[in-house]
XYZ file of C-alpha atoms in Angstrom:
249
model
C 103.054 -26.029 -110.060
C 99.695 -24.646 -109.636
C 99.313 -20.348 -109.650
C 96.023 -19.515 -108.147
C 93.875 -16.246 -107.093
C 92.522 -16.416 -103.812
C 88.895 -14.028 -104.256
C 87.400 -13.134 -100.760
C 86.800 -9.901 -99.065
C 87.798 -10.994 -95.515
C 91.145 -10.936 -94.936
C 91.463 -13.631 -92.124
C 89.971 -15.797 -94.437
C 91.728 -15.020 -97.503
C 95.379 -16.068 -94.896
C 93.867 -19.178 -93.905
C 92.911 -20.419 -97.214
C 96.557 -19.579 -98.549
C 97.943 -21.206 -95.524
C 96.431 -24.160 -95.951
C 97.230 -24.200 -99.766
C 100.321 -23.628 -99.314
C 101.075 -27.129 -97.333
C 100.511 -28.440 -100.522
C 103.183 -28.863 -102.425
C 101.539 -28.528 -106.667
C 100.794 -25.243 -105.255
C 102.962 -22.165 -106.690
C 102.202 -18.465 -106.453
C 98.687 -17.220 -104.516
C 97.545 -13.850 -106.007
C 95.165 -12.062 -102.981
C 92.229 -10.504 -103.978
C 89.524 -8.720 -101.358
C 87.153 -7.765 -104.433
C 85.720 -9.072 -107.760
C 86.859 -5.767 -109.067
C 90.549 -6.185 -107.485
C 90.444 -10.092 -109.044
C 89.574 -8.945 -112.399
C 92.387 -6.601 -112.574
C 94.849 -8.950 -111.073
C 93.785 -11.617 -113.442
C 94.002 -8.891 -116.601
C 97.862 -8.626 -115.779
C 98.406 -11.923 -113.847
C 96.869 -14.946 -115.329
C 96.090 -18.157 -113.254
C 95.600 -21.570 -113.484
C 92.605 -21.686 -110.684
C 90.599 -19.047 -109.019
C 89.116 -20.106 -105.347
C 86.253 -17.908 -105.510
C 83.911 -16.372 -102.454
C 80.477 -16.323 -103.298
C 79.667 -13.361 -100.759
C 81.504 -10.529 -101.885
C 80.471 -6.652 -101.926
C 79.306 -5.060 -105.480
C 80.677 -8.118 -108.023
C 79.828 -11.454 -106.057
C 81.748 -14.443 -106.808
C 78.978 -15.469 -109.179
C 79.550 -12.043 -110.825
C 83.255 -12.695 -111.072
C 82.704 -16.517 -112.989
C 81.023 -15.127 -115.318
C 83.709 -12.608 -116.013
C 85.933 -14.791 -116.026
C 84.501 -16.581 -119.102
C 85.124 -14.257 -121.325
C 88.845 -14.672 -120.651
C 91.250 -16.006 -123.068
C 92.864 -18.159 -120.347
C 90.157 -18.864 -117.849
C 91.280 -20.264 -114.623
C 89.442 -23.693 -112.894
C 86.675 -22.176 -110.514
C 86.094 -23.160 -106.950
C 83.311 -21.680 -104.936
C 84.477 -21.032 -101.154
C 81.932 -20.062 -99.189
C 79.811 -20.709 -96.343
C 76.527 -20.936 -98.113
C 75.595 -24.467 -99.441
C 72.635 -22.793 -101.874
C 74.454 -22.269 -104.196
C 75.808 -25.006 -104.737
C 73.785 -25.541 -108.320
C 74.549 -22.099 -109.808
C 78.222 -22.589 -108.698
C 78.128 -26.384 -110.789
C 75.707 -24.327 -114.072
C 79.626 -22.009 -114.404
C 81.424 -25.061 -114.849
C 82.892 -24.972 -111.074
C 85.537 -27.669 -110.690
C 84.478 -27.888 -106.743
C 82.450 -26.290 -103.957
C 84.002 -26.058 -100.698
C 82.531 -25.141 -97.757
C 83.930 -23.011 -94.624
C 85.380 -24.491 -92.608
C 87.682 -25.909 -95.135
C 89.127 -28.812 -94.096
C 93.202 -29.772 -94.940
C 91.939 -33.211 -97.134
C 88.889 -32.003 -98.450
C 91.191 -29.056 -99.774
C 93.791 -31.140 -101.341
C 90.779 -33.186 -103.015
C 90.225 -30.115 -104.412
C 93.332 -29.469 -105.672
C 93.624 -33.055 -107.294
C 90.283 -32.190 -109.273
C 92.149 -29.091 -110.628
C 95.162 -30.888 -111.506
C 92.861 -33.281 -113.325
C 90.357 -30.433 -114.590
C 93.854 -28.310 -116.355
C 95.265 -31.702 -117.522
C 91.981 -32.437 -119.488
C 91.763 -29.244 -120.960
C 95.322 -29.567 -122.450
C 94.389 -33.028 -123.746
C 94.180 -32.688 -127.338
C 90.005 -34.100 -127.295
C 87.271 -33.363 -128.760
C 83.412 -34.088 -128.603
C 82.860 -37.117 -126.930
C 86.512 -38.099 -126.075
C 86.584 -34.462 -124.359
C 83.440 -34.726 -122.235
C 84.606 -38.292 -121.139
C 87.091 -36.194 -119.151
C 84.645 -34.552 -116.503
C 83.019 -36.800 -114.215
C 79.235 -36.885 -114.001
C 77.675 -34.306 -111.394
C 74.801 -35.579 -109.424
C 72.153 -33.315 -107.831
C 71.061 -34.699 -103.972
C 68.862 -33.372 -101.096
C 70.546 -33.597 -97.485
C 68.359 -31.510 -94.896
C 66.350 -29.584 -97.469
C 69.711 -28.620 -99.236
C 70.203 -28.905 -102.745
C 73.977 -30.446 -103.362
C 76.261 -31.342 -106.379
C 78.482 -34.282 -105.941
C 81.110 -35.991 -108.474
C 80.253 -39.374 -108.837
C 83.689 -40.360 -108.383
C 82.895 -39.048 -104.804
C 80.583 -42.386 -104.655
C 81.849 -45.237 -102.792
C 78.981 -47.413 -103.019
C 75.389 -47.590 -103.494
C 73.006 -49.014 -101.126
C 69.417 -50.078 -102.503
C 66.299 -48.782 -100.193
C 63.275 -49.713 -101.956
C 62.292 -47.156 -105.605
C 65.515 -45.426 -104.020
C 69.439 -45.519 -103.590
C 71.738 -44.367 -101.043
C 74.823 -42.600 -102.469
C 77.882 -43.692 -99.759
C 80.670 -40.748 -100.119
C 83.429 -40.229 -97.159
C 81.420 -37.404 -95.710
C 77.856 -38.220 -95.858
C 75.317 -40.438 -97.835
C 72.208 -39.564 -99.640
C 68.828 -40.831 -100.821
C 67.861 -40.343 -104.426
C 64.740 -41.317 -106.206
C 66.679 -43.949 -108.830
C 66.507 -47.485 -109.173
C 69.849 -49.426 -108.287
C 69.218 -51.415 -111.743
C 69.283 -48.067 -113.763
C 72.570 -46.762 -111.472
C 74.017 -50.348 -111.997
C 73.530 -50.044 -115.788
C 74.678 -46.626 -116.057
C 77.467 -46.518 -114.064
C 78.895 -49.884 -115.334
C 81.623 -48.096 -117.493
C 82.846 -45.731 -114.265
C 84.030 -48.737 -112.449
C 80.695 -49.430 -110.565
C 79.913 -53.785 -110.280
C 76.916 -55.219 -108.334
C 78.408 -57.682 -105.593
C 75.077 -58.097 -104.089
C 71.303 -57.525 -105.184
C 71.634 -54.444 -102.181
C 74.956 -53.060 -103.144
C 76.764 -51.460 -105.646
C 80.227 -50.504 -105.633
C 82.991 -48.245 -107.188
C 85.985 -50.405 -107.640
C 88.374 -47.561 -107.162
C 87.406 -47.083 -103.412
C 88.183 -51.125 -102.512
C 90.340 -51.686 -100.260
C 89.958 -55.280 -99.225
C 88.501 -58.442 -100.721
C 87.764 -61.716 -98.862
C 85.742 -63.840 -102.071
C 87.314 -67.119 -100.278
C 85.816 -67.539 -97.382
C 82.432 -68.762 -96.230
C 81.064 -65.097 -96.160
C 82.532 -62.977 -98.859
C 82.685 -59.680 -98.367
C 84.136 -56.703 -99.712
C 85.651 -53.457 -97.944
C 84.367 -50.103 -99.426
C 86.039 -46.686 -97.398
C 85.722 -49.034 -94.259
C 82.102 -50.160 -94.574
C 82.512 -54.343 -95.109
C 79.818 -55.388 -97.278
C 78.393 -59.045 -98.067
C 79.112 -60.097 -101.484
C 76.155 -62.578 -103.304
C 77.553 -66.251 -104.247
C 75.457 -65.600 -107.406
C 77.051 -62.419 -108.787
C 80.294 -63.590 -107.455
C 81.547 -64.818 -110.588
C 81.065 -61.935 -112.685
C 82.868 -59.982 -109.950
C 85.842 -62.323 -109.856
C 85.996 -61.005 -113.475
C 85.718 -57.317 -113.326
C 88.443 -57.726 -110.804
C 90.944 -59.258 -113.112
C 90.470 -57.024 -115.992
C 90.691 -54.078 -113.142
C 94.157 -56.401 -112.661
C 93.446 -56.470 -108.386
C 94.136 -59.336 -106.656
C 91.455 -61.098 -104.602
C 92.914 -62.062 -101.340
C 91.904 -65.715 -99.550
């Protein structure tokens, strides 16, 4: 089980974050701290496996505290809380495992959770060099609404070509970047990402249906059915049997 440090200087929202952690059932003890001074000296006496960190706090800011935290021998997985999405690229430059933002939701917590569990497990994995930095997904920088966001692309469901640009699908929102779907489709070939059609790309991980049998093929991405080409539908029959799924009539 995971111990964590919850780091916020409002108390209602330091008892709904442990509540909802709590329903969760990888999580173990929640230390309570209402200041990056208080967290430091809890974490001197009572190390953790992940901090969730408030960005907004009086004197040492959760920023502050990160960087603190560093310079600990046993330095807990970071997650920004906060209500702020600004800071969303100095929160990803510390290493942050995830950025939530209040309102945090029940799934987009546990989420959150699973990326610690996979962040600790990873840095117990006897790696080095390349076979360590093959753990940590790659981080991609988008613009929503003049906002500057980082998401995981394992947080990708599929890619949607518009023009010199591509739309990144997640569950929560999509978003335009300025990159060629042949340079994403080369790229992301080795994280599970085929072409089914010359408009979309997809993450393997997310299907959840296949129909290659019919007259229209298609293929169901996080509930969005999308056409799949007749001419790139053998080399998808085969990245389907080495993922070992089964292509239903």
């Amino acid at each position: 089980m995971i111990s964590v440090l919850i780091a916020d200087d409002e108390q209602p929202a330091i008892d709904e974050l442990a509540f909802l952690l709590r329903q969760d059932p990888r999580i173990g003890v929640i230390h309570q701290a209402s200041s990056g001074a208080e967290a430091i000296r809890l974490l001197t006496r009572e190390p953790v496996d992940a901090a969730f960190l408030d960005i907004h706090m009086p004197g040492l800011n959760g920023f502050d505290l990160a960087r603190a935290l560093q310079r600990f021998e046993h330095r807990p997985a970071l997650v920004f809380v906060t209500a702020d999405e600004e800071g969303a690229l100095e929160a990803f430059d510390l290493a942050a495992v995830d950025y939530l933002l209040k309102p945090v939701r029940t799934e987009r917590l546990h989420r959150s959770i699973s990326r610690v569990v996979e962040s600790l497990k990873a840095a117990a994995a006897p790696a080095t060099g390349a076979a360590a930095s093959a753990h940590e997904p790659e981080v991609i920088a988008v613009t929503l609404g003049g906002t500057t966001r980082m998401i995981r692309r394992d947080e990708v469901r599929y890619v949607q070509a518009q023009g010199d640009y591509a739309r990144l699908h997640t569950e929560e929102a999509s978003y335009l970047v300025r990159v060629p779907m042949a340079d994403l489709e080369r790229q992301w070939a080795d994280a599970g990402f085929v072409r089914v059609h010359r408009s979309y790309l997809v993450a393997l991980g997310h299907v959840t249906r296949i129909r290659l049998g019919s007259d229209h093929p298609s293929i169901t991405v996080g509930g969005a059915e999308l056409p799949v080409s007749r001419r790139l539908l053998p080399a998808l029959r085969e990245r389907l049997e080495a993922a070992t799924i089964r292509a239903r009539p």
